[in-house]
Amino acid sequence: MAQPPSAPVSQPHGLRGDYSRAAADYTVSQDWERYTPEDHAVWAALYRRQLELVSHYAAPEFLSGTRALGASAARIPRFEVVNEVLAGATGWRIVAVPGLIPDQAFFDHLAQRRFPVTVWIRRREELDYLVEPDVFHDFFGHVPLLTNPVFARFMQAYGQAGPKAMATAGGLRMLSRLYWYMVEFGLIRTTAGLRVYGAGILSSKGETVYSIEGAQPQRLRFELARVMRTDYRIDAFQRTYFVLESFDELFHACYGTDFAPLYLRYGSDEPLAADARLPTDEVLSADTQPR
Ligand SMILES: [Fe+2]
């Protein structure tokens, strides 16, 4: 459909940070027709570059999910088309939001198998770095694994854990660290060696390579309490990555687990430093052999 006359083609999608048209659950219409040729061109540049890169570094489940979604560099995807794929795969769907949304609304969406995807796309001068999520980060990074039944069930369990975390001292901070390390920055061991599945890594050109090949970061075996106690960096590449054996491991650590004893034990403590090393940590080398 042509660009509506009220929206000049030189302007990017107008919903960046505009919450005025959001519903009570913070969702908006994607208004796909409002994406400009430049919006699509920025998507194309990001998508082509990152798909090429992650084909060498991403977990096989992520790559098969990317293929299943049917998205391409040609255009920013239409959410309703993607939702047909997700419905058949795991019963999830994506909903459009204007940007970050409050914790309670976010947890509620996940618990209902809805993943909020930011509707607008960054400008060309922000190709390599953006402080907040946009449609490229949210879609390219997060949506492929929603086709994976085990990971999708973990994400629902994560959302269901939200209300108790919000009601417990220190709980929300601890639950947020689980999301940060195991959804945004997670690594997984595969028969081919360490691979990336975290959305924050896979939507970043620099961190995709650094997380697997970098000499500086430490890579530790996943352990639930260790993850939930560890501070993280928001302004630089991570100092520590946690490594799963399988998505089943993450699911079973969280599904049906009452986190309350962990909140009670650690919720009031100072977090472990982002680069802390404990005697109990199991350290994996960058060239970890296949299991
Ligand atoms: Fe994200």
PDB file of C-alpha atoms and ligand atoms in Angstrom:
ATOM      1  CA  MET A   1       0.000   0.000   0.000  1.00  0.00           C
ATOM      2  CA  ALA A   2       1.216   3.501  -0.764  1.00  0.00           C
ATOM      3  CA  GLN A   3       2.375   5.832   1.952  1.00  0.00           C
ATOM      4  CA  PRO A   4      -0.588   7.851   3.261  1.00  0.00           C
ATOM      5  CA  PRO A   5      -0.324  11.523   2.249  1.00  0.00           C
ATOM      6  CA  SER A   6      -0.290  12.666   5.863  1.00  0.00           C
ATOM      7  CA  ALA A   7       3.016  10.888   6.524  1.00  0.00           C
ATOM      8  CA  PRO A   8       5.910  12.386   4.534  1.00  0.00           C
ATOM      9  CA  VAL A   9       8.096   9.622   3.120  1.00  0.00           C
ATOM     10  CA  SER A  10      11.227  11.245   4.539  1.00  0.00           C
ATOM     11  CA  GLN A  11       9.957  10.662   8.077  1.00  0.00           C
ATOM     12  CA  PRO A  12      10.493   7.313   9.785  1.00  0.00           C
ATOM     13  CA  HIS A  13       7.615   5.356  11.305  1.00  0.00           C
ATOM     14  CA  GLY A  14       5.951   7.834  13.629  1.00  0.00           C
ATOM     15  CA  LEU A  15       5.368   5.576  16.601  1.00  0.00           C
ATOM     16  CA  ARG A  16       8.825   5.857  18.135  1.00  0.00           C
ATOM     17  CA  GLY A  17       8.143   6.369  21.789  1.00  0.00           C
ATOM     18  CA  ASP A  18       4.553   7.459  21.128  1.00  0.00           C
ATOM     19  CA  TYR A  19       2.456   5.788  23.801  1.00  0.00           C
ATOM     20  CA  SER A  20      -0.549   8.070  23.268  1.00  0.00           C
ATOM     21  CA  ARG A  21      -2.284   5.574  20.989  1.00  0.00           C
ATOM     22  CA  ALA A  22      -1.446   2.493  23.049  1.00  0.00           C
ATOM     23  CA  ALA A  23      -4.171   0.339  24.584  1.00  0.00           C
ATOM     24  CA  ALA A  24      -4.260  -0.424  28.317  1.00  0.00           C
ATOM     25  CA  ASP A  25      -1.910  -3.361  27.721  1.00  0.00           C
ATOM     26  CA  TYR A  26       0.468  -1.010  25.844  1.00  0.00           C
ATOM     27  CA  THR A  27      -0.171  -2.610  22.456  1.00  0.00           C
ATOM     28  CA  VAL A  28      -0.595  -0.599  19.281  1.00  0.00           C
ATOM     29  CA  SER A  29      -1.420  -1.400  15.698  1.00  0.00           C
ATOM     30  CA  GLN A  30       1.693  -2.158  13.660  1.00  0.00           C
ATOM     31  CA  ASP A  31       0.507   0.254  10.934  1.00  0.00           C
ATOM     32  CA  TRP A  32       2.791  -1.507   8.474  1.00  0.00           C
ATOM     33  CA  GLU A  33       1.900   0.952   5.705  1.00  0.00           C
ATOM     34  CA  ARG A  34       3.557   3.737   7.669  1.00  0.00           C
ATOM     35  CA  TYR A  35       7.030   2.265   7.258  1.00  0.00           C
ATOM     36  CA  THR A  36       8.888   4.389   4.738  1.00  0.00           C
ATOM     37  CA  PRO A  37      11.265   3.187   2.000  1.00  0.00           C
ATOM     38  CA  GLU A  38      14.094   4.332   4.268  1.00  0.00           C
ATOM     39  CA  ASP A  39      12.707   2.271   7.175  1.00  0.00           C
ATOM     40  CA  HIS A  40      12.689  -0.812   4.937  1.00  0.00           C
ATOM     41  CA  ALA A  41      16.177   0.016   3.646  1.00  0.00           C
ATOM     42  CA  VAL A  42      17.543   0.206   7.200  1.00  0.00           C
ATOM     43  CA  TRP A  43      15.890  -3.142   7.969  1.00  0.00           C
ATOM     44  CA  ALA A  44      17.439  -4.634   4.827  1.00  0.00           C
ATOM     45  CA  ALA A  45      20.919  -3.415   5.723  1.00  0.00           C
ATOM     46  CA  LEU A  46      20.669  -4.785   9.265  1.00  0.00           C
ATOM     47  CA  TYR A  47      19.007  -8.049   8.292  1.00  0.00           C
ATOM     48  CA  ARG A  48      21.462  -8.934   5.509  1.00  0.00           C
ATOM     49  CA  ARG A  49      24.515  -8.135   7.571  1.00  0.00           C
ATOM     50  CA  GLN A  50      23.399  -9.885  10.720  1.00  0.00           C
ATOM     51  CA  LEU A  51      21.968 -13.002   9.063  1.00  0.00           C
ATOM     52  CA  GLU A  52      25.271 -13.582   7.314  1.00  0.00           C
ATOM     53  CA  LEU A  53      27.132 -13.174  10.596  1.00  0.00           C
ATOM     54  CA  VAL A  54      24.881 -15.261  12.827  1.00  0.00           C
ATOM     55  CA  SER A  55      24.842 -18.156  10.369  1.00  0.00           C
ATOM     56  CA  HIS A  56      28.321 -18.928  11.761  1.00  0.00           C
ATOM     57  CA  TYR A  57      27.605 -18.293  15.433  1.00  0.00           C
ATOM     58  CA  ALA A  58      23.921 -18.870  16.257  1.00  0.00           C
ATOM     59  CA  ALA A  59      22.368 -21.972  17.790  1.00  0.00           C
ATOM     60  CA  PRO A  60      20.755 -24.281  15.212  1.00  0.00           C
ATOM     61  CA  GLU A  61      17.343 -23.802  16.857  1.00  0.00           C
ATOM     62  CA  PHE A  62      17.634 -20.054  16.296  1.00  0.00           C
ATOM     63  CA  LEU A  63      18.588 -20.472  12.648  1.00  0.00           C
ATOM     64  CA  SER A  64      15.792 -22.935  11.928  1.00  0.00           C
ATOM     65  CA  GLY A  65      13.382 -20.549  13.661  1.00  0.00           C
ATOM     66  CA  THR A  66      14.601 -17.688  11.491  1.00  0.00           C
ATOM     67  CA  ARG A  67      13.931 -19.751   8.379  1.00  0.00           C
ATOM     68  CA  ALA A  68      10.513 -20.861   9.620  1.00  0.00           C
ATOM     69  CA  LEU A  69       9.349 -17.274  10.175  1.00  0.00           C
ATOM     70  CA  GLY A  70       9.699 -16.525   6.483  1.00  0.00           C
ATOM     71  CA  ALA A  71      11.046 -13.023   7.102  1.00  0.00           C
ATOM     72  CA  SER A  72      13.578 -11.565   4.701  1.00  0.00           C
ATOM     73  CA  ALA A  73      15.730  -8.544   4.069  1.00  0.00           C
ATOM     74  CA  ALA A  74      13.241  -7.314   1.491  1.00  0.00           C
ATOM     75  CA  ARG A  75      10.768  -5.704   3.912  1.00  0.00           C
ATOM     76  CA  ILE A  76      10.052  -5.240   7.603  1.00  0.00           C
ATOM     77  CA  PRO A  77       7.797  -8.220   8.320  1.00  0.00           C
ATOM     78  CA  ARG A  78       4.069  -7.925   8.748  1.00  0.00           C
ATOM     79  CA  PHE A  79       3.284  -9.157  12.246  1.00  0.00           C
ATOM     80  CA  GLU A  80      -0.009 -10.787  11.253  1.00  0.00           C
ATOM     81  CA  VAL A  81       1.780 -12.991   8.716  1.00  0.00           C
ATOM     82  CA  VAL A  82       4.407 -14.046  11.266  1.00  0.00           C
ATOM     83  CA  ASN A  83       1.665 -14.798  13.760  1.00  0.00           C
ATOM     84  CA  GLU A  84       0.264 -17.482  11.481  1.00  0.00           C
ATOM     85  CA  VAL A  85       3.619 -19.277  11.673  1.00  0.00           C
ATOM     86  CA  LEU A  86       3.913 -18.847  15.445  1.00  0.00           C
ATOM     87  CA  ALA A  87       0.355 -20.021  16.039  1.00  0.00           C
ATOM     88  CA  GLY A  88       1.091 -23.263  14.238  1.00  0.00           C
ATOM     89  CA  ALA A  89       4.455 -23.788  15.934  1.00  0.00           C
ATOM     90  CA  THR A  90       3.879 -22.927  19.594  1.00  0.00           C
ATOM     91  CA  GLY A  91       0.650 -20.944  19.976  1.00  0.00           C
ATOM     92  CA  TRP A  92       2.583 -17.720  20.585  1.00  0.00           C
ATOM     93  CA  ARG A  93       1.993 -14.443  18.814  1.00  0.00           C
ATOM     94  CA  ILE A  94       3.729 -11.117  18.667  1.00  0.00           C
ATOM     95  CA  VAL A  95       2.073  -7.834  19.537  1.00  0.00           C
ATOM     96  CA  ALA A  96       3.263  -4.370  18.544  1.00  0.00           C
ATOM     97  CA  VAL A  97       4.308  -1.906  21.258  1.00  0.00           C
ATOM     98  CA  PRO A  98       5.731   1.650  21.046  1.00  0.00           C
ATOM     99  CA  GLY A  99       8.854   0.775  23.071  1.00  0.00           C
ATOM    100  CA  LEU A 100       9.717  -0.545  26.500  1.00  0.00           C
ATOM    101  CA  ILE A 101       6.657  -1.252  28.622  1.00  0.00           C
ATOM    102  CA  PRO A 102       6.178  -1.558  32.399  1.00  0.00           C
ATOM    103  CA  ASP A 103       7.239  -4.816  34.024  1.00  0.00           C
ATOM    104  CA  GLN A 104       3.755  -5.898  35.002  1.00  0.00           C
ATOM    105  CA  ALA A 105       2.408  -5.529  31.447  1.00  0.00           C
ATOM    106  CA  PHE A 106       5.478  -7.298  30.050  1.00  0.00           C
ATOM    107  CA  PHE A 107       5.113 -10.270  32.396  1.00  0.00           C
ATOM    108  CA  ASP A 108       1.409 -10.500  31.639  1.00  0.00           C
ATOM    109  CA  HIS A 109       2.023 -10.614  27.873  1.00  0.00           C
ATOM    110  CA  LEU A 110       4.580 -13.413  28.241  1.00  0.00           C
ATOM    111  CA  ALA A 111       2.329 -15.393  30.568  1.00  0.00           C
ATOM    112  CA  GLN A 112      -0.356 -15.179  27.854  1.00  0.00           C
ATOM    113  CA  ARG A 113       2.123 -16.258  25.151  1.00  0.00           C
ATOM    114  CA  ARG A 114       2.334 -12.815  23.592  1.00  0.00           C
ATOM    115  CA  PHE A 115       5.732 -11.304  22.865  1.00  0.00           C
ATOM    116  CA  PRO A 116       5.827  -7.489  22.676  1.00  0.00           C
ATOM    117  CA  VAL A 117       7.775  -6.297  19.626  1.00  0.00           C
ATOM    118  CA  THR A 118       8.731  -2.647  19.314  1.00  0.00           C
ATOM    119  CA  VAL A 119       7.099  -1.238  16.217  1.00  0.00           C
ATOM    120  CA  TRP A 120       9.602   1.376  14.970  1.00  0.00           C
ATOM    121  CA  ILE A 121      13.034   0.939  13.461  1.00  0.00           C
ATOM    122  CA  ARG A 122      16.226   2.816  14.189  1.00  0.00           C
ATOM    123  CA  ARG A 123      17.687   5.471  11.902  1.00  0.00           C
ATOM    124  CA  ARG A 124      20.583   4.695   9.619  1.00  0.00           C
ATOM    125  CA  GLU A 125      23.072   6.533  11.832  1.00  0.00           C
ATOM    126  CA  GLU A 126      22.106   4.133  14.646  1.00  0.00           C
ATOM    127  CA  LEU A 127      22.876   0.993  12.642  1.00  0.00           C
ATOM    128  CA  ASP A 128      25.528  -0.277  15.043  1.00  0.00           C
ATOM    129  CA  TYR A 129      24.242   0.852  18.389  1.00  0.00           C
ATOM    130  CA  LEU A 130      20.903   1.666  19.912  1.00  0.00           C
ATOM    131  CA  VAL A 131      20.211   2.134  23.602  1.00  0.00           C
ATOM    132  CA  GLU A 132      16.629   0.848  23.436  1.00  0.00           C
ATOM    133  CA  PRO A 133      15.003  -2.051  21.580  1.00  0.00           C
ATOM    134  CA  ASP A 134      13.575  -1.467  18.106  1.00  0.00           C
ATOM    135  CA  VAL A 135      11.815  -3.809  15.678  1.00  0.00           C
ATOM    136  CA  PHE A 136      15.110  -5.196  14.446  1.00  0.00           C
ATOM    137  CA  HIS A 137      16.352  -6.185  17.903  1.00  0.00           C
ATOM    138  CA  ASP A 138      12.983  -7.500  19.054  1.00  0.00           C
ATOM    139  CA  PHE A 139      12.084  -9.351  15.888  1.00  0.00           C
ATOM    140  CA  PHE A 140      15.413 -10.604  14.620  1.00  0.00           C
ATOM    141  CA  GLY A 141      16.735 -11.409  18.082  1.00  0.00           C
ATOM    142  CA  HIS A 142      13.733 -12.718  19.996  1.00  0.00           C
ATOM    143  CA  VAL A 143      11.070 -14.051  17.672  1.00  0.00           C
ATOM    144  CA  PRO A 144      12.905 -16.995  16.015  1.00  0.00           C
ATOM    145  CA  LEU A 145      13.157 -18.964  19.269  1.00  0.00           C
ATOM    146  CA  LEU A 146       9.454 -18.494  19.928  1.00  0.00           C
ATOM    147  CA  THR A 147       9.036 -21.221  17.275  1.00  0.00           C
ATOM    148  CA  ASN A 148      10.924 -23.617  19.572  1.00  0.00           C
ATOM    149  CA  PRO A 149       8.433 -25.398  21.870  1.00  0.00           C
ATOM    150  CA  VAL A 150      10.815 -25.780  24.817  1.00  0.00           C
ATOM    151  CA  PHE A 151      12.124 -22.226  24.755  1.00  0.00           C
ATOM    152  CA  ALA A 152       8.610 -20.890  24.190  1.00  0.00           C
ATOM    153  CA  ARG A 153       7.372 -22.706  27.304  1.00  0.00           C
ATOM    154  CA  PHE A 154      10.272 -21.310  29.300  1.00  0.00           C
ATOM    155  CA  MET A 155       9.315 -17.796  28.201  1.00  0.00           C
ATOM    156  CA  GLN A 156       5.756 -18.340  29.361  1.00  0.00           C
ATOM    157  CA  ALA A 157       6.988 -19.686  32.713  1.00  0.00           C
ATOM    158  CA  TYR A 158       9.201 -16.600  33.010  1.00  0.00           C
ATOM    159  CA  GLY A 159       6.179 -14.345  32.564  1.00  0.00           C
ATOM    160  CA  GLN A 160       4.201 -16.332  35.103  1.00  0.00           C
ATOM    161  CA  ALA A 161       6.982 -15.811  37.648  1.00  0.00           C
ATOM    162  CA  GLY A 162       6.663 -12.026  37.388  1.00  0.00           C
ATOM    163  CA  PRO A 163       3.946 -11.176  39.922  1.00  0.00           C
ATOM    164  CA  LYS A 164       5.640 -13.022  42.797  1.00  0.00           C
ATOM    165  CA  ALA A 165       8.984 -11.426  41.980  1.00  0.00           C
ATOM    166  CA  MET A 166       7.405  -7.970  42.024  1.00  0.00           C
ATOM    167  CA  ALA A 167       5.863  -8.678  45.413  1.00  0.00           C
ATOM    168  CA  THR A 168       9.096  -9.894  47.035  1.00  0.00           C
ATOM    169  CA  ALA A 169      12.022  -7.758  48.201  1.00  0.00           C
ATOM    170  CA  GLY A 170      14.827  -8.012  45.666  1.00  0.00           C
ATOM    171  CA  GLY A 171      12.782 -10.450  43.572  1.00  0.00           C
ATOM    172  CA  LEU A 172      12.344  -8.299  40.509  1.00  0.00           C
ATOM    173  CA  ARG A 173      16.062  -7.541  40.282  1.00  0.00           C
ATOM    174  CA  MET A 174      16.858 -11.244  40.524  1.00  0.00           C
ATOM    175  CA  LEU A 175      14.276 -12.253  37.923  1.00  0.00           C
ATOM    176  CA  SER A 176      15.499  -9.485  35.605  1.00  0.00           C
ATOM    177  CA  ARG A 177      19.023 -10.916  35.775  1.00  0.00           C
ATOM    178  CA  LEU A 178      17.659 -14.258  34.625  1.00  0.00           C
ATOM    179  CA  TYR A 179      16.162 -12.546  31.570  1.00  0.00           C
ATOM    180  CA  TRP A 180      19.284 -10.532  30.904  1.00  0.00           C
ATOM    181  CA  TYR A 181      21.703 -13.438  31.014  1.00  0.00           C
ATOM    182  CA  MET A 182      19.537 -16.270  29.685  1.00  0.00           C
ATOM    183  CA  VAL A 183      17.266 -14.509  27.175  1.00  0.00           C
ATOM    184  CA  GLU A 184      19.362 -11.569  25.997  1.00  0.00           C
ATOM    185  CA  PHE A 185      22.898 -12.916  26.390  1.00  0.00           C
ATOM    186  CA  GLY A 186      22.686 -16.700  26.567  1.00  0.00           C
ATOM    187  CA  LEU A 187      25.102 -19.187  25.025  1.00  0.00           C
ATOM    188  CA  ILE A 188      24.474 -22.880  24.463  1.00  0.00           C
ATOM    189  CA  ARG A 189      26.737 -25.855  23.964  1.00  0.00           C
ATOM    190  CA  THR A 190      26.177 -27.747  20.715  1.00  0.00           C
ATOM    191  CA  THR A 191      27.844 -30.614  18.910  1.00  0.00           C
ATOM    192  CA  ALA A 192      29.745 -27.982  16.919  1.00  0.00           C
ATOM    193  CA  GLY A 193      30.945 -26.049  20.004  1.00  0.00           C
ATOM    194  CA  LEU A 194      29.566 -22.976  21.775  1.00  0.00           C
ATOM    195  CA  ARG A 195      26.798 -21.142  19.970  1.00  0.00           C
ATOM    196  CA  VAL A 196      24.720 -18.032  20.680  1.00  0.00           C
ATOM    197  CA  TYR A 197      20.982 -17.914  21.226  1.00  0.00           C
ATOM    198  CA  GLY A 198      20.616 -14.639  23.209  1.00  0.00           C
ATOM    199  CA  ALA A 199      18.767 -11.852  21.412  1.00  0.00           C
ATOM    200  CA  GLY A 200      20.994  -9.070  22.713  1.00  0.00           C
ATOM    201  CA  ILE A 201      24.037 -10.780  21.258  1.00  0.00           C
ATOM    202  CA  LEU A 202      22.505 -11.914  17.970  1.00  0.00           C
ATOM    203  CA  SER A 203      21.192  -8.453  17.120  1.00  0.00           C
ATOM    204  CA  SER A 204      24.664  -6.960  17.724  1.00  0.00           C
ATOM    205  CA  LYS A 205      27.377  -7.198  15.101  1.00  0.00           C
ATOM    206  CA  GLY A 206      30.245  -6.782  17.545  1.00  0.00           C
ATOM    207  CA  GLU A 207      29.019  -8.890  20.441  1.00  0.00           C
ATOM    208  CA  THR A 208      28.122 -11.885  18.242  1.00  0.00           C
ATOM    209  CA  VAL A 209      31.803 -12.423  17.472  1.00  0.00           C
ATOM    210  CA  TYR A 210      33.092 -11.287  20.868  1.00  0.00           C
ATOM    211  CA  SER A 211      30.845 -13.609  22.885  1.00  0.00           C
ATOM    212  CA  ILE A 212      32.183 -16.714  21.137  1.00  0.00           C
ATOM    213  CA  GLU A 213      35.700 -15.745  20.136  1.00  0.00           C
ATOM    214  CA  GLY A 214      36.668 -12.994  22.579  1.00  0.00           C
ATOM    215  CA  ALA A 215      39.472 -13.731  25.019  1.00  0.00           C
ATOM    216  CA  GLN A 216      38.174 -11.361  27.719  1.00  0.00           C
ATOM    217  CA  PRO A 217      34.750 -12.643  28.793  1.00  0.00           C
ATOM    218  CA  GLN A 218      34.326 -15.653  31.018  1.00  0.00           C
ATOM    219  CA  ARG A 219      31.864 -18.362  30.033  1.00  0.00           C
ATOM    220  CA  LEU A 220      30.315 -20.205  32.955  1.00  0.00           C
ATOM    221  CA  ARG A 221      28.015 -23.178  33.120  1.00  0.00           C
ATOM    222  CA  PHE A 222      24.444 -22.125  33.793  1.00  0.00           C
ATOM    223  CA  GLU A 223      23.365 -22.337  37.405  1.00  0.00           C
ATOM    224  CA  LEU A 224      20.092 -20.673  38.322  1.00  0.00           C
ATOM    225  CA  ALA A 225      21.013 -19.016  41.615  1.00  0.00           C
ATOM    226  CA  ARG A 226      24.406 -17.910  40.268  1.00  0.00           C
ATOM    227  CA  VAL A 227      22.716 -16.166  37.347  1.00  0.00           C
ATOM    228  CA  MET A 228      20.089 -14.481  39.492  1.00  0.00           C
ATOM    229  CA  ARG A 229      22.752 -13.122  41.860  1.00  0.00           C
ATOM    230  CA  THR A 230      25.000 -11.625  39.181  1.00  0.00           C
ATOM    231  CA  ASP A 231      25.047  -7.965  38.209  1.00  0.00           C
ATOM    232  CA  TYR A 232      25.250  -7.122  34.517  1.00  0.00           C
ATOM    233  CA  ARG A 233      26.585  -4.435  32.220  1.00  0.00           C
ATOM    234  CA  ILE A 234      24.197  -2.339  30.163  1.00  0.00           C
ATOM    235  CA  ASP A 235      26.819  -0.021  28.664  1.00  0.00           C
ATOM    236  CA  ALA A 236      29.380  -2.490  27.312  1.00  0.00           C
ATOM    237  CA  PHE A 237      29.820  -6.053  26.138  1.00  0.00           C
ATOM    238  CA  GLN A 238      29.238  -8.576  28.915  1.00  0.00           C
ATOM    239  CA  ARG A 239      32.023  -9.745  31.193  1.00  0.00           C
ATOM    240  CA  THR A 240      30.325 -13.074  31.849  1.00  0.00           C
ATOM    241  CA  TYR A 241      28.150 -15.328  29.715  1.00  0.00           C
ATOM    242  CA  PHE A 242      26.257 -18.306  31.081  1.00  0.00           C
ATOM    243  CA  VAL A 243      26.145 -21.464  28.970  1.00  0.00           C
ATOM    244  CA  LEU A 244      23.271 -23.937  28.704  1.00  0.00           C
ATOM    245  CA  GLU A 245      23.614 -27.614  27.887  1.00  0.00           C
ATOM    246  CA  SER A 246      20.175 -27.490  26.281  1.00  0.00           C
ATOM    247  CA  PHE A 247      16.983 -25.457  26.323  1.00  0.00           C
ATOM    248  CA  ASP A 248      15.487 -28.282  28.391  1.00  0.00           C
ATOM    249  CA  GLU A 249      17.957 -27.387  31.123  1.00  0.00           C
ATOM    250  CA  LEU A 250      16.691 -23.804  31.249  1.00  0.00           C
ATOM    251  CA  PHE A 251      13.078 -24.872  31.088  1.00  0.00           C
ATOM    252  CA  HIS A 252      13.395 -27.431  33.860  1.00  0.00           C
ATOM    253  CA  ALA A 253      15.284 -25.011  36.096  1.00  0.00           C
ATOM    254  CA  CYS A 254      12.411 -22.552  35.878  1.00  0.00           C
ATOM    255  CA  TYR A 255       9.147 -24.284  35.046  1.00  0.00           C
ATOM    256  CA  GLY A 256       7.159 -24.932  38.189  1.00  0.00           C
ATOM    257  CA  THR A 257      10.062 -23.672  40.294  1.00  0.00           C
ATOM    258  CA  ASP A 258       9.197 -21.478  43.245  1.00  0.00           C
ATOM    259  CA  PHE A 259      11.831 -18.746  43.193  1.00  0.00           C
ATOM    260  CA  ALA A 260      10.683 -17.408  46.577  1.00  0.00           C
ATOM    261  CA  PRO A 261      13.380 -19.255  48.603  1.00  0.00           C
ATOM    262  CA  LEU A 262      16.038 -17.737  46.327  1.00  0.00           C
ATOM    263  CA  TYR A 263      14.578 -14.247  46.740  1.00  0.00           C
ATOM    264  CA  LEU A 264      14.508 -14.685  50.506  1.00  0.00           C
ATOM    265  CA  ARG A 265      18.067 -15.918  50.643  1.00  0.00           C
ATOM    266  CA  TYR A 266      19.705 -13.485  48.212  1.00  0.00           C
ATOM    267  CA  GLY A 267      17.181 -10.714  47.514  1.00  0.00           C
ATOM    268  CA  SER A 268      18.663  -8.260  50.002  1.00  0.00           C
ATOM    269  CA  ASP A 269      22.313  -9.023  49.189  1.00  0.00           C
ATOM    270  CA  GLU A 270      24.593  -6.910  47.070  1.00  0.00           C
ATOM    271  CA  PRO A 271      24.843  -8.635  43.679  1.00  0.00           C
ATOM    272  CA  LEU A 272      27.953 -10.498  42.594  1.00  0.00           C
ATOM    273  CA  ALA A 273      30.111  -8.362  40.319  1.00  0.00           C
ATOM    274  CA  ALA A 274      29.605  -8.823  36.579  1.00  0.00           C
ATOM    275  CA  ASP A 275      33.075 -10.357  36.335  1.00  0.00           C
ATOM    276  CA  ALA A 276      33.045 -12.282  39.631  1.00  0.00           C
ATOM    277  CA  ARG A 277      34.570 -15.753  39.730  1.00  0.00           C
ATOM    278  CA  LEU A 278      33.456 -18.151  42.468  1.00  0.00           C
ATOM    279  CA  PRO A 279      35.208 -21.380  43.493  1.00  0.00           C
ATOM    280  CA  THR A 280      32.049 -23.250  42.522  1.00  0.00           C
ATOM    281  CA  ASP A 281      31.942 -21.833  38.961  1.00  0.00           C
ATOM    282  CA  GLU A 282      32.469 -24.241  36.112  1.00  0.00           C
ATOM    283  CA  VAL A 283      34.442 -22.316  33.511  1.00  0.00           C
ATOM    284  CA  LEU A 284      34.193 -23.204  29.840  1.00  0.00           C
ATOM    285  CA  SER A 285      36.941 -22.194  27.458  1.00  0.00           C
ATOM    286  CA  ALA A 286      36.110 -20.388  24.244  1.00  0.00           C
ATOM    287  CA  ASP A 287      37.113 -23.468  22.269  1.00  0.00           C
ATOM    288  CA  THR A 288      35.058 -25.808  24.432  1.00  0.00           C
ATOM    289  CA  GLN A 289      34.863 -29.213  22.861  1.00  0.00           C
ATOM    290  CA  PRO A 290      31.504 -30.514  21.727  1.00  0.00           C
ATOM    291  CA  ARG A 291      29.628 -32.453  24.357  1.00  0.00           C
TER     292      ARG A 291
HETATM  293 FE    FE B   1      15.571  -7.829  24.010  1.00  0.00          FE
END
